[in-house]
Short mmCIF file of N, CA and C and ligand atoms in Angstrom, two decimals:
data_model
loop_
_atom_site.label_atom_id
_atom_site.label_comp_id
_atom_site.label_asym_id
_atom_site.label_seq_id
_atom_site.Cartn_x
_atom_site.Cartn_y
_atom_site.Cartn_z
N MET A 50 5.70 17.59 18.22
CA MET A 50 5.18 16.74 17.12
C MET A 50 5.38 17.44 15.78
N THR A 51 6.02 16.76 14.85
CA THR A 51 6.20 17.32 13.51
C THR A 51 4.96 17.02 12.69
N PRO A 52 4.24 18.04 12.26
CA PRO A 52 2.98 17.76 11.59
C PRO A 52 3.13 17.15 10.20
N SER A 53 4.34 17.20 9.63
CA SER A 53 4.46 16.78 8.24
C SER A 53 4.87 15.32 8.06
N LEU A 54 4.84 14.56 9.16
CA LEU A 54 5.19 13.15 9.05
C LEU A 54 4.11 12.34 9.77
N LEU A 55 3.53 11.39 9.07
CA LEU A 55 2.46 10.59 9.68
C LEU A 55 2.80 9.10 9.52
N PHE A 56 2.80 8.39 10.63
CA PHE A 56 3.10 6.95 10.62
C PHE A 56 1.81 6.17 10.80
N LEU A 57 1.65 5.13 9.99
CA LEU A 57 0.57 4.18 10.22
C LEU A 57 1.19 2.94 10.84
N ILE A 58 0.68 2.57 12.01
CA ILE A 58 1.14 1.36 12.67
C ILE A 58 -0.03 0.40 12.81
N GLY A 59 0.27 -0.86 13.11
CA GLY A 59 -0.80 -1.83 13.31
C GLY A 59 -0.38 -3.18 12.76
N TYR A 60 -1.20 -4.16 13.08
CA TYR A 60 -0.89 -5.53 12.70
C TYR A 60 -1.06 -5.72 11.19
N ARG A 61 -0.49 -6.81 10.68
CA ARG A 61 -0.71 -7.17 9.28
C ARG A 61 -2.20 -7.18 8.97
N GLY A 62 -2.52 -6.76 7.76
CA GLY A 62 -3.92 -6.83 7.38
C GLY A 62 -4.75 -5.67 7.93
N ALA A 63 -4.09 -4.75 8.62
CA ALA A 63 -4.83 -3.60 9.15
C ALA A 63 -5.12 -2.60 8.04
N GLY A 64 -4.39 -2.72 6.93
CA GLY A 64 -4.62 -1.82 5.80
C GLY A 64 -3.59 -0.70 5.71
N LYS A 65 -2.45 -0.87 6.38
CA LYS A 65 -1.46 0.22 6.43
C LYS A 65 -0.99 0.67 5.05
N SER A 66 -0.75 -0.28 4.15
CA SER A 66 -0.21 0.09 2.83
C SER A 66 -1.29 0.74 1.97
N THR A 67 -2.46 0.12 1.91
CA THR A 67 -3.55 0.66 1.07
C THR A 67 -3.99 2.03 1.59
N VAL A 68 -4.22 2.10 2.89
CA VAL A 68 -4.69 3.36 3.48
C VAL A 68 -3.59 4.43 3.37
N GLY A 69 -2.35 4.02 3.56
CA GLY A 69 -1.23 4.98 3.47
C GLY A 69 -1.18 5.64 2.10
N ALA A 70 -1.33 4.84 1.05
CA ALA A 70 -1.25 5.39 -0.31
C ALA A 70 -2.41 6.37 -0.55
N LEU A 71 -3.62 5.98 -0.13
CA LEU A 71 -4.80 6.85 -0.32
C LEU A 71 -4.68 8.14 0.48
N LEU A 72 -4.24 7.99 1.71
CA LEU A 72 -4.13 9.15 2.60
C LEU A 72 -3.11 10.15 2.06
N ALA A 73 -1.97 9.61 1.61
CA ALA A 73 -0.91 10.49 1.09
C ALA A 73 -1.45 11.29 -0.11
N ARG A 74 -2.23 10.62 -0.95
CA ARG A 74 -2.79 11.31 -2.10
C ARG A 74 -3.69 12.47 -1.64
N GLN A 75 -4.50 12.21 -0.63
CA GLN A 75 -5.40 13.25 -0.11
C GLN A 75 -4.62 14.43 0.46
N LEU A 76 -3.49 14.15 1.07
CA LEU A 76 -2.71 15.20 1.72
C LEU A 76 -1.71 15.85 0.75
N SER A 77 -1.61 15.28 -0.47
CA SER A 77 -0.57 15.64 -1.43
C SER A 77 0.82 15.47 -0.82
N TRP A 78 0.98 14.38 -0.11
CA TRP A 78 2.27 14.01 0.45
C TRP A 78 2.77 12.76 -0.28
N GLU A 79 4.03 12.45 0.00
CA GLU A 79 4.61 11.22 -0.54
C GLU A 79 4.14 10.04 0.33
N HIS A 80 4.05 8.87 -0.26
CA HIS A 80 3.77 7.67 0.54
C HIS A 80 4.97 6.73 0.48
N VAL A 81 5.35 6.26 1.65
CA VAL A 81 6.47 5.33 1.72
C VAL A 81 6.02 4.08 2.47
N ASP A 82 6.25 2.92 1.88
CA ASP A 82 5.98 1.66 2.55
C ASP A 82 7.32 1.10 3.02
N ALA A 83 7.52 1.09 4.33
CA ALA A 83 8.85 0.76 4.87
C ALA A 83 9.30 -0.65 4.43
N ASP A 84 8.39 -1.62 4.47
CA ASP A 84 8.79 -2.98 4.08
C ASP A 84 9.17 -3.07 2.61
N GLU A 85 8.45 -2.32 1.78
CA GLU A 85 8.77 -2.35 0.34
C GLU A 85 10.14 -1.75 0.09
N ILE A 86 10.45 -0.64 0.78
CA ILE A 86 11.78 -0.03 0.60
C ILE A 86 12.85 -1.01 1.05
N LEU A 87 12.61 -1.63 2.20
CA LEU A 87 13.61 -2.57 2.72
C LEU A 87 13.86 -3.72 1.73
N GLU A 88 12.78 -4.27 1.20
CA GLU A 88 12.93 -5.38 0.26
C GLU A 88 13.67 -4.94 -1.00
N ALA A 89 13.34 -3.74 -1.49
CA ALA A 89 13.99 -3.25 -2.71
C ALA A 89 15.48 -3.04 -2.47
N ARG A 90 15.81 -2.50 -1.31
CA ARG A 90 17.22 -2.23 -1.03
C ARG A 90 18.04 -3.50 -0.84
N VAL A 91 17.44 -4.44 -0.13
CA VAL A 91 18.17 -5.68 0.16
C VAL A 91 18.10 -6.63 -1.05
N GLY A 92 17.10 -6.44 -1.90
CA GLY A 92 16.96 -7.30 -3.07
C GLY A 92 16.43 -8.68 -2.72
N ARG A 93 15.75 -8.79 -1.58
CA ARG A 93 15.17 -10.07 -1.16
C ARG A 93 13.83 -9.81 -0.48
N SER A 94 12.96 -10.80 -0.48
CA SER A 94 11.69 -10.62 0.23
C SER A 94 11.94 -10.70 1.73
N ILE A 95 10.98 -10.20 2.49
CA ILE A 95 11.12 -10.26 3.95
C ILE A 95 11.17 -11.72 4.40
N ARG A 96 10.42 -12.56 3.74
CA ARG A 96 10.45 -13.99 4.07
C ARG A 96 11.88 -14.52 3.94
N GLN A 97 12.55 -14.15 2.82
CA GLN A 97 13.95 -14.60 2.62
C GLN A 97 14.89 -14.03 3.68
N ILE A 98 14.68 -12.75 4.00
CA ILE A 98 15.55 -12.13 5.02
C ILE A 98 15.40 -12.88 6.35
N PHE A 99 14.16 -13.24 6.69
CA PHE A 99 13.94 -13.99 7.94
C PHE A 99 14.67 -15.33 7.89
N VAL A 100 14.63 -15.99 6.72
CA VAL A 100 15.28 -17.31 6.61
C VAL A 100 16.79 -17.15 6.75
N GLU A 101 17.34 -16.13 6.08
CA GLU A 101 18.80 -16.02 6.02
C GLU A 101 19.41 -15.32 7.23
N GLU A 102 18.67 -14.37 7.81
CA GLU A 102 19.27 -13.57 8.89
C GLU A 102 18.51 -13.70 10.20
N GLY A 103 17.42 -14.44 10.17
CA GLY A 103 16.60 -14.58 11.37
C GLY A 103 15.78 -13.32 11.61
N GLU A 104 14.82 -13.42 12.53
CA GLU A 104 14.00 -12.24 12.83
C GLU A 104 14.89 -11.12 13.38
N ALA A 105 15.92 -11.50 14.15
CA ALA A 105 16.81 -10.48 14.75
C ALA A 105 17.48 -9.64 13.66
N GLY A 106 17.93 -10.32 12.59
CA GLY A 106 18.58 -9.60 11.49
C GLY A 106 17.62 -8.64 10.83
N PHE A 107 16.39 -9.11 10.62
CA PHE A 107 15.37 -8.25 10.02
C PHE A 107 15.10 -7.03 10.90
N ARG A 108 15.00 -7.25 12.21
CA ARG A 108 14.66 -6.14 13.12
C ARG A 108 15.75 -5.07 13.12
N ILE A 109 17.02 -5.48 12.96
CA ILE A 109 18.11 -4.50 12.92
C ILE A 109 17.95 -3.63 11.66
N ARG A 110 17.67 -4.28 10.55
CA ARG A 110 17.48 -3.53 9.30
C ARG A 110 16.26 -2.61 9.41
N GLU A 111 15.19 -3.11 10.00
CA GLU A 111 13.95 -2.34 10.14
C GLU A 111 14.19 -1.08 10.98
N ALA A 112 14.96 -1.23 12.08
CA ALA A 112 15.22 -0.10 12.97
C ALA A 112 16.09 0.96 12.27
N ALA A 113 17.07 0.50 11.51
CA ALA A 113 17.96 1.45 10.81
C ALA A 113 17.15 2.23 9.77
N LEU A 114 16.26 1.53 9.07
CA LEU A 114 15.45 2.21 8.05
C LEU A 114 14.50 3.21 8.71
N LEU A 115 13.92 2.82 9.84
CA LEU A 115 12.98 3.74 10.52
C LEU A 115 13.70 5.04 10.89
N GLU A 116 14.90 4.90 11.39
CA GLU A 116 15.66 6.09 11.79
C GLU A 116 15.83 7.03 10.59
N GLU A 117 16.12 6.43 9.45
CA GLU A 117 16.30 7.23 8.23
C GLU A 117 14.96 7.87 7.79
N LEU A 118 13.89 7.09 7.85
CA LEU A 118 12.59 7.60 7.38
C LEU A 118 12.06 8.72 8.27
N CYS A 119 12.48 8.72 9.54
CA CYS A 119 12.03 9.77 10.46
C CYS A 119 12.54 11.15 10.06
N ARG A 120 13.47 11.19 9.15
CA ARG A 120 13.98 12.50 8.71
C ARG A 120 13.22 13.04 7.51
N ARG A 121 12.27 12.28 6.99
CA ARG A 121 11.48 12.77 5.84
C ARG A 121 10.48 13.83 6.26
N GLU A 122 9.94 14.52 5.28
CA GLU A 122 8.87 15.50 5.54
C GLU A 122 7.76 15.31 4.53
N ASP A 123 6.58 15.77 4.88
CA ASP A 123 5.42 15.64 4.00
C ASP A 123 5.28 14.22 3.49
N CYS A 124 5.21 13.33 4.40
CA CYS A 124 5.27 11.91 4.04
C CYS A 124 4.37 11.07 4.95
N VAL A 125 3.64 10.13 4.34
CA VAL A 125 2.91 9.12 5.11
C VAL A 125 3.74 7.84 5.05
N ILE A 126 4.04 7.28 6.20
CA ILE A 126 4.90 6.09 6.24
C ILE A 126 4.10 4.90 6.77
N SER A 127 3.95 3.88 5.94
CA SER A 127 3.32 2.63 6.37
C SER A 127 4.42 1.74 6.93
N THR A 128 4.31 1.42 8.21
CA THR A 128 5.38 0.65 8.86
C THR A 128 5.06 -0.85 8.82
N GLY A 129 6.04 -1.67 9.13
CA GLY A 129 5.81 -3.11 9.28
C GLY A 129 5.12 -3.35 10.63
N GLY A 130 4.33 -4.42 10.70
CA GLY A 130 3.51 -4.66 11.89
C GLY A 130 4.27 -4.84 13.19
N GLY A 131 5.57 -5.19 13.08
CA GLY A 131 6.33 -5.45 14.31
C GLY A 131 7.26 -4.32 14.70
N VAL A 132 7.13 -3.19 14.04
CA VAL A 132 8.08 -2.09 14.30
C VAL A 132 8.00 -1.61 15.76
N VAL A 133 6.84 -1.78 16.37
CA VAL A 133 6.65 -1.28 17.74
C VAL A 133 7.31 -2.17 18.79
N LEU A 134 7.88 -3.30 18.36
CA LEU A 134 8.49 -4.21 19.34
C LEU A 134 9.72 -3.58 19.99
N GLY A 135 10.43 -2.75 19.26
CA GLY A 135 11.65 -2.13 19.81
C GLY A 135 11.31 -0.84 20.56
N GLU A 136 11.78 -0.74 21.78
CA GLU A 136 11.53 0.48 22.57
C GLU A 136 12.09 1.71 21.85
N ALA A 137 13.29 1.56 21.27
CA ALA A 137 13.89 2.71 20.57
C ALA A 137 13.02 3.11 19.38
N ASN A 138 12.46 2.13 18.69
CA ASN A 138 11.56 2.43 17.57
C ASN A 138 10.34 3.20 18.05
N ARG A 139 9.79 2.76 19.17
CA ARG A 139 8.58 3.43 19.68
C ARG A 139 8.88 4.88 20.03
N GLN A 140 10.04 5.09 20.62
CA GLN A 140 10.42 6.47 20.97
C GLN A 140 10.58 7.32 19.71
N GLN A 141 11.23 6.74 18.70
CA GLN A 141 11.43 7.46 17.43
C GLN A 141 10.10 7.86 16.82
N LEU A 142 9.17 6.90 16.79
CA LEU A 142 7.86 7.16 16.19
C LEU A 142 7.17 8.32 16.90
N ARG A 143 7.18 8.23 18.23
CA ARG A 143 6.48 9.27 19.02
C ARG A 143 7.10 10.64 18.81
N ARG A 144 8.42 10.65 18.69
CA ARG A 144 9.12 11.94 18.55
C ARG A 144 8.96 12.54 17.17
N ALA A 145 8.93 11.67 16.15
CA ALA A 145 9.10 12.17 14.78
C ALA A 145 7.82 12.68 14.12
N GLY A 146 6.67 12.22 14.58
CA GLY A 146 5.46 12.66 13.86
C GLY A 146 4.19 12.20 14.53
N THR A 147 3.11 12.25 13.76
CA THR A 147 1.82 11.78 14.27
C THR A 147 1.71 10.28 13.98
N VAL A 148 1.30 9.54 15.00
CA VAL A 148 1.23 8.08 14.85
C VAL A 148 -0.24 7.65 14.92
N VAL A 149 -0.69 6.97 13.87
CA VAL A 149 -2.06 6.48 13.84
C VAL A 149 -2.05 4.95 13.84
N TRP A 150 -2.69 4.38 14.83
CA TRP A 150 -2.79 2.92 14.94
C TRP A 150 -4.06 2.45 14.24
N LEU A 151 -3.88 1.66 13.19
CA LEU A 151 -5.02 1.04 12.51
C LEU A 151 -5.28 -0.29 13.21
N SER A 152 -6.32 -0.34 14.00
CA SER A 152 -6.56 -1.54 14.79
C SER A 152 -7.60 -2.44 14.10
N ALA A 153 -7.56 -3.70 14.46
CA ALA A 153 -8.55 -4.66 13.97
C ALA A 153 -8.51 -5.88 14.88
N ASP A 154 -9.65 -6.55 15.03
CA ASP A 154 -9.67 -7.75 15.86
C ASP A 154 -9.01 -8.91 15.11
N ALA A 155 -8.64 -9.94 15.85
CA ALA A 155 -7.87 -11.06 15.28
C ALA A 155 -8.59 -11.72 14.10
N GLU A 156 -9.89 -11.92 14.21
CA GLU A 156 -10.63 -12.61 13.14
C GLU A 156 -10.60 -11.79 11.85
N THR A 157 -10.78 -10.48 11.99
CA THR A 157 -10.74 -9.60 10.80
C THR A 157 -9.37 -9.66 10.15
N VAL A 158 -8.33 -9.55 10.99
CA VAL A 158 -6.96 -9.59 10.47
C VAL A 158 -6.71 -10.90 9.74
N TRP A 159 -7.12 -12.00 10.33
CA TRP A 159 -6.88 -13.31 9.75
C TRP A 159 -7.59 -13.47 8.41
N GLN A 160 -8.84 -12.99 8.33
CA GLN A 160 -9.58 -13.05 7.06
C GLN A 160 -8.87 -12.25 5.98
N ARG A 161 -8.41 -11.06 6.34
CA ARG A 161 -7.73 -10.22 5.34
C ARG A 161 -6.42 -10.85 4.91
N MET A 162 -5.70 -11.44 5.84
CA MET A 162 -4.42 -12.06 5.49
C MET A 162 -4.62 -13.23 4.52
N GLN A 163 -5.69 -13.99 4.74
CA GLN A 163 -5.95 -15.14 3.87
C GLN A 163 -6.33 -14.71 2.47
N ALA A 164 -6.96 -13.54 2.39
CA ALA A 164 -7.40 -13.05 1.08
C ALA A 164 -6.26 -12.42 0.29
N ASP A 165 -5.12 -12.21 0.94
CA ASP A 165 -4.03 -11.47 0.31
C ASP A 165 -2.86 -12.41 0.01
N ALA A 166 -2.92 -13.05 -1.16
CA ALA A 166 -1.94 -14.08 -1.51
C ALA A 166 -0.53 -13.50 -1.62
N ALA A 167 -0.40 -12.29 -2.17
CA ALA A 167 0.92 -11.69 -2.37
C ALA A 167 1.63 -11.49 -1.03
N THR A 168 0.89 -11.00 -0.06
CA THR A 168 1.48 -10.77 1.25
C THR A 168 1.88 -12.10 1.89
N ARG A 169 1.03 -13.12 1.68
CA ARG A 169 1.33 -14.45 2.24
C ARG A 169 2.68 -14.96 1.73
N GLU A 170 2.95 -14.73 0.46
CA GLU A 170 4.20 -15.15 -0.16
C GLU A 170 5.41 -14.44 0.44
N ARG A 171 5.22 -13.16 0.71
CA ARG A 171 6.37 -12.33 1.10
C ARG A 171 6.63 -12.31 2.59
N ARG A 172 5.64 -12.70 3.40
CA ARG A 172 5.77 -12.56 4.85
C ARG A 172 5.95 -13.91 5.54
N PRO A 173 6.87 -13.98 6.47
CA PRO A 173 7.07 -15.24 7.20
C PRO A 173 6.01 -15.43 8.28
N ASN A 174 5.81 -16.68 8.71
CA ASN A 174 5.06 -16.89 9.95
C ASN A 174 5.94 -16.40 11.08
N LEU A 175 5.34 -15.83 12.09
CA LEU A 175 6.14 -15.29 13.20
C LEU A 175 6.12 -16.21 14.41
N ALA A 176 5.09 -17.01 14.51
CA ALA A 176 5.02 -17.95 15.63
C ALA A 176 4.37 -19.23 15.11
N THR A 177 3.22 -19.57 15.63
CA THR A 177 2.58 -20.83 15.25
C THR A 177 1.87 -20.77 13.91
N GLY A 178 1.68 -19.57 13.38
CA GLY A 178 0.91 -19.42 12.13
C GLY A 178 -0.58 -19.44 12.43
N GLY A 179 -1.37 -19.04 11.43
CA GLY A 179 -2.82 -19.13 11.56
C GLY A 179 -3.43 -18.13 12.51
N LEU A 180 -4.70 -18.36 12.79
CA LEU A 180 -5.46 -17.45 13.65
C LEU A 180 -4.86 -17.41 15.07
N ASP A 181 -4.31 -18.54 15.51
CA ASP A 181 -3.70 -18.57 16.85
C ASP A 181 -2.53 -17.60 16.94
N GLU A 182 -1.73 -17.56 15.87
CA GLU A 182 -0.58 -16.64 15.86
C GLU A 182 -1.08 -15.19 15.96
N VAL A 183 -2.11 -14.89 15.19
CA VAL A 183 -2.64 -13.52 15.20
C VAL A 183 -3.11 -13.17 16.62
N ARG A 184 -3.86 -14.09 17.24
CA ARG A 184 -4.39 -13.84 18.59
C ARG A 184 -3.25 -13.62 19.58
N GLU A 185 -2.27 -14.53 19.50
CA GLU A 185 -1.13 -14.49 20.42
C GLU A 185 -0.38 -13.15 20.30
N LEU A 186 -0.06 -12.80 19.05
CA LEU A 186 0.77 -11.61 18.85
C LEU A 186 -0.01 -10.33 19.11
N LEU A 187 -1.30 -10.33 18.76
CA LEU A 187 -2.10 -9.13 19.04
C LEU A 187 -2.15 -8.86 20.54
N GLN A 188 -2.25 -9.95 21.29
CA GLN A 188 -2.31 -9.80 22.75
C GLN A 188 -1.04 -9.12 23.28
N VAL A 189 0.09 -9.54 22.73
CA VAL A 189 1.37 -8.95 23.17
C VAL A 189 1.50 -7.51 22.67
N ARG A 190 1.05 -7.30 21.43
CA ARG A 190 1.38 -6.03 20.78
C ARG A 190 0.40 -4.89 21.05
N GLU A 191 -0.84 -5.23 21.41
CA GLU A 191 -1.83 -4.14 21.50
C GLU A 191 -1.39 -3.02 22.43
N SER A 192 -0.77 -3.38 23.55
CA SER A 192 -0.33 -2.32 24.48
C SER A 192 0.81 -1.51 23.87
N LEU A 193 1.62 -2.15 23.01
CA LEU A 193 2.73 -1.42 22.38
C LEU A 193 2.21 -0.45 21.32
N TYR A 194 1.23 -0.91 20.54
CA TYR A 194 0.62 -0.01 19.55
C TYR A 194 -0.01 1.19 20.28
N ARG A 195 -0.75 0.87 21.36
CA ARG A 195 -1.45 1.93 22.11
C ARG A 195 -0.44 2.92 22.68
N ASP A 196 0.68 2.38 23.13
CA ASP A 196 1.73 3.16 23.78
C ASP A 196 2.30 4.25 22.87
N CYS A 197 2.36 4.00 21.58
CA CYS A 197 2.93 5.07 20.74
C CYS A 197 1.91 5.78 19.87
N ALA A 198 0.65 5.40 19.95
CA ALA A 198 -0.33 6.01 19.04
C ALA A 198 -0.88 7.34 19.55
N ASP A 199 -0.94 8.32 18.65
CA ASP A 199 -1.67 9.56 18.96
C ASP A 199 -3.15 9.34 18.73
N HIS A 200 -3.46 8.48 17.76
CA HIS A 200 -4.86 8.21 17.42
C HIS A 200 -5.04 6.72 17.13
N VAL A 201 -6.21 6.22 17.44
CA VAL A 201 -6.55 4.82 17.11
C VAL A 201 -7.75 4.84 16.18
N VAL A 202 -7.65 4.13 15.07
CA VAL A 202 -8.79 4.02 14.16
C VAL A 202 -9.13 2.54 14.00
N ASP A 203 -10.34 2.16 14.40
CA ASP A 203 -10.76 0.77 14.24
C ASP A 203 -11.11 0.54 12.78
N THR A 204 -10.46 -0.45 12.17
CA THR A 204 -10.65 -0.64 10.73
C THR A 204 -11.65 -1.75 10.40
N ALA A 205 -12.10 -2.50 11.40
CA ALA A 205 -13.00 -3.63 11.13
C ALA A 205 -14.30 -3.12 10.51
N GLY A 206 -14.68 -3.72 9.39
CA GLY A 206 -15.93 -3.36 8.74
C GLY A 206 -15.89 -2.02 8.03
N ARG A 207 -14.71 -1.44 7.89
CA ARG A 207 -14.61 -0.15 7.18
C ARG A 207 -13.75 -0.29 5.94
N SER A 208 -14.13 0.42 4.89
CA SER A 208 -13.35 0.38 3.65
C SER A 208 -12.14 1.31 3.79
N PRO A 209 -11.12 1.11 2.93
CA PRO A 209 -9.95 2.01 3.00
C PRO A 209 -10.34 3.49 2.93
N SER A 210 -11.30 3.84 2.05
CA SER A 210 -11.62 5.27 1.95
C SER A 210 -12.35 5.77 3.20
N GLU A 211 -13.12 4.91 3.85
CA GLU A 211 -13.76 5.32 5.12
C GLU A 211 -12.69 5.52 6.21
N ILE A 212 -11.68 4.68 6.18
CA ILE A 212 -10.60 4.80 7.17
C ILE A 212 -9.82 6.11 6.94
N VAL A 213 -9.56 6.40 5.67
CA VAL A 213 -8.85 7.65 5.35
C VAL A 213 -9.68 8.85 5.83
N ALA A 214 -10.98 8.81 5.58
CA ALA A 214 -11.84 9.92 6.01
C ALA A 214 -11.77 10.08 7.53
N ALA A 215 -11.77 8.95 8.26
CA ALA A 215 -11.71 9.01 9.73
C ALA A 215 -10.38 9.63 10.17
N ILE A 216 -9.30 9.27 9.50
CA ILE A 216 -7.98 9.83 9.88
C ILE A 216 -7.96 11.33 9.61
N LEU A 217 -8.48 11.73 8.46
CA LEU A 217 -8.47 13.17 8.13
C LEU A 217 -9.26 13.97 9.16
N GLU A 218 -10.37 13.41 9.62
CA GLU A 218 -11.17 14.07 10.67
C GLU A 218 -10.32 14.27 11.93
N LEU A 219 -9.61 13.21 12.32
CA LEU A 219 -8.79 13.28 13.53
C LEU A 219 -7.68 14.31 13.37
N LEU A 220 -7.10 14.38 12.19
CA LEU A 220 -6.01 15.31 11.96
C LEU A 220 -6.50 16.76 12.03
N LYS A 221 -7.73 16.97 11.57
CA LYS A 221 -8.32 18.31 11.61
C LYS A 221 -8.41 18.82 13.04
N ALA A 222 -8.74 17.88 13.94
CA ALA A 222 -8.94 18.25 15.35
C ALA A 222 -7.61 18.43 16.10
N ASP A 223 -6.50 18.01 15.49
CA ASP A 223 -5.19 18.09 16.17
C ASP A 223 -4.75 19.52 16.43
C1 LIG B 17 5.86 -8.21 10.62
C2 LIG B 17 4.99 -7.65 9.72
C3 LIG B 17 5.35 -7.46 8.31
C4 LIG B 17 6.87 -7.41 8.11
C5 LIG B 17 7.52 -8.58 8.79
C6 LIG B 17 7.24 -8.63 10.28
C7 LIG B 17 5.41 -8.38 12.02
O1 LIG B 17 4.79 -6.24 7.83
O2 LIG B 17 7.42 -6.23 8.59
O3 LIG B 17 7.07 -9.75 8.15
O4 LIG B 17 6.24 -8.64 12.90
O5 LIG B 17 4.18 -8.23 12.26
P1 LIG B 17 3.22 -6.02 7.52
O6 LIG B 17 2.60 -5.56 8.79
O7 LIG B 17 3.21 -4.96 6.48
O8 LIG B 17 2.70 -7.33 7.04
#
């Protein structure tokens, strides 16, 4: 395990971007948001990429970027919620650094997603949309998140700074 690379994984609305930025500041590391880098490089929102290239096209770009990001050091990386779908991605995550799963129940995730208009604009629906989509996908993904996580932090009812404090505690014990 490379101690200088930390990945935040988890479903949308788990707080990966907000917590990642705060955590990186605490560690005096760089923070990288994988989806933001991808959008900046491609010059299109993820929603547009899904429309033009399909989910498959997006996943190819996501995997290539992950491979590149795994070579960074002293960095907190906030990943996209579906990065764990690829077996190769899961292996890369496990090999490259410490993986922290920010978990949340479907209702919490759905409430946070509704409150976040900017994310709604940029992110496509992945299945049926709504709370049903969250429930459906969480059911499929929870075992994948668990499969690559070194640590799990439940984010429901906790503020970003409380979540950061919990992660720092876990890292101390590593
Ligand atoms: C996705 C989550 C999104 C983004 C893309 C696919 C997913 O990232 O990567 O829309 O499959 O859950 P966030 O988790 O940052 O919303």
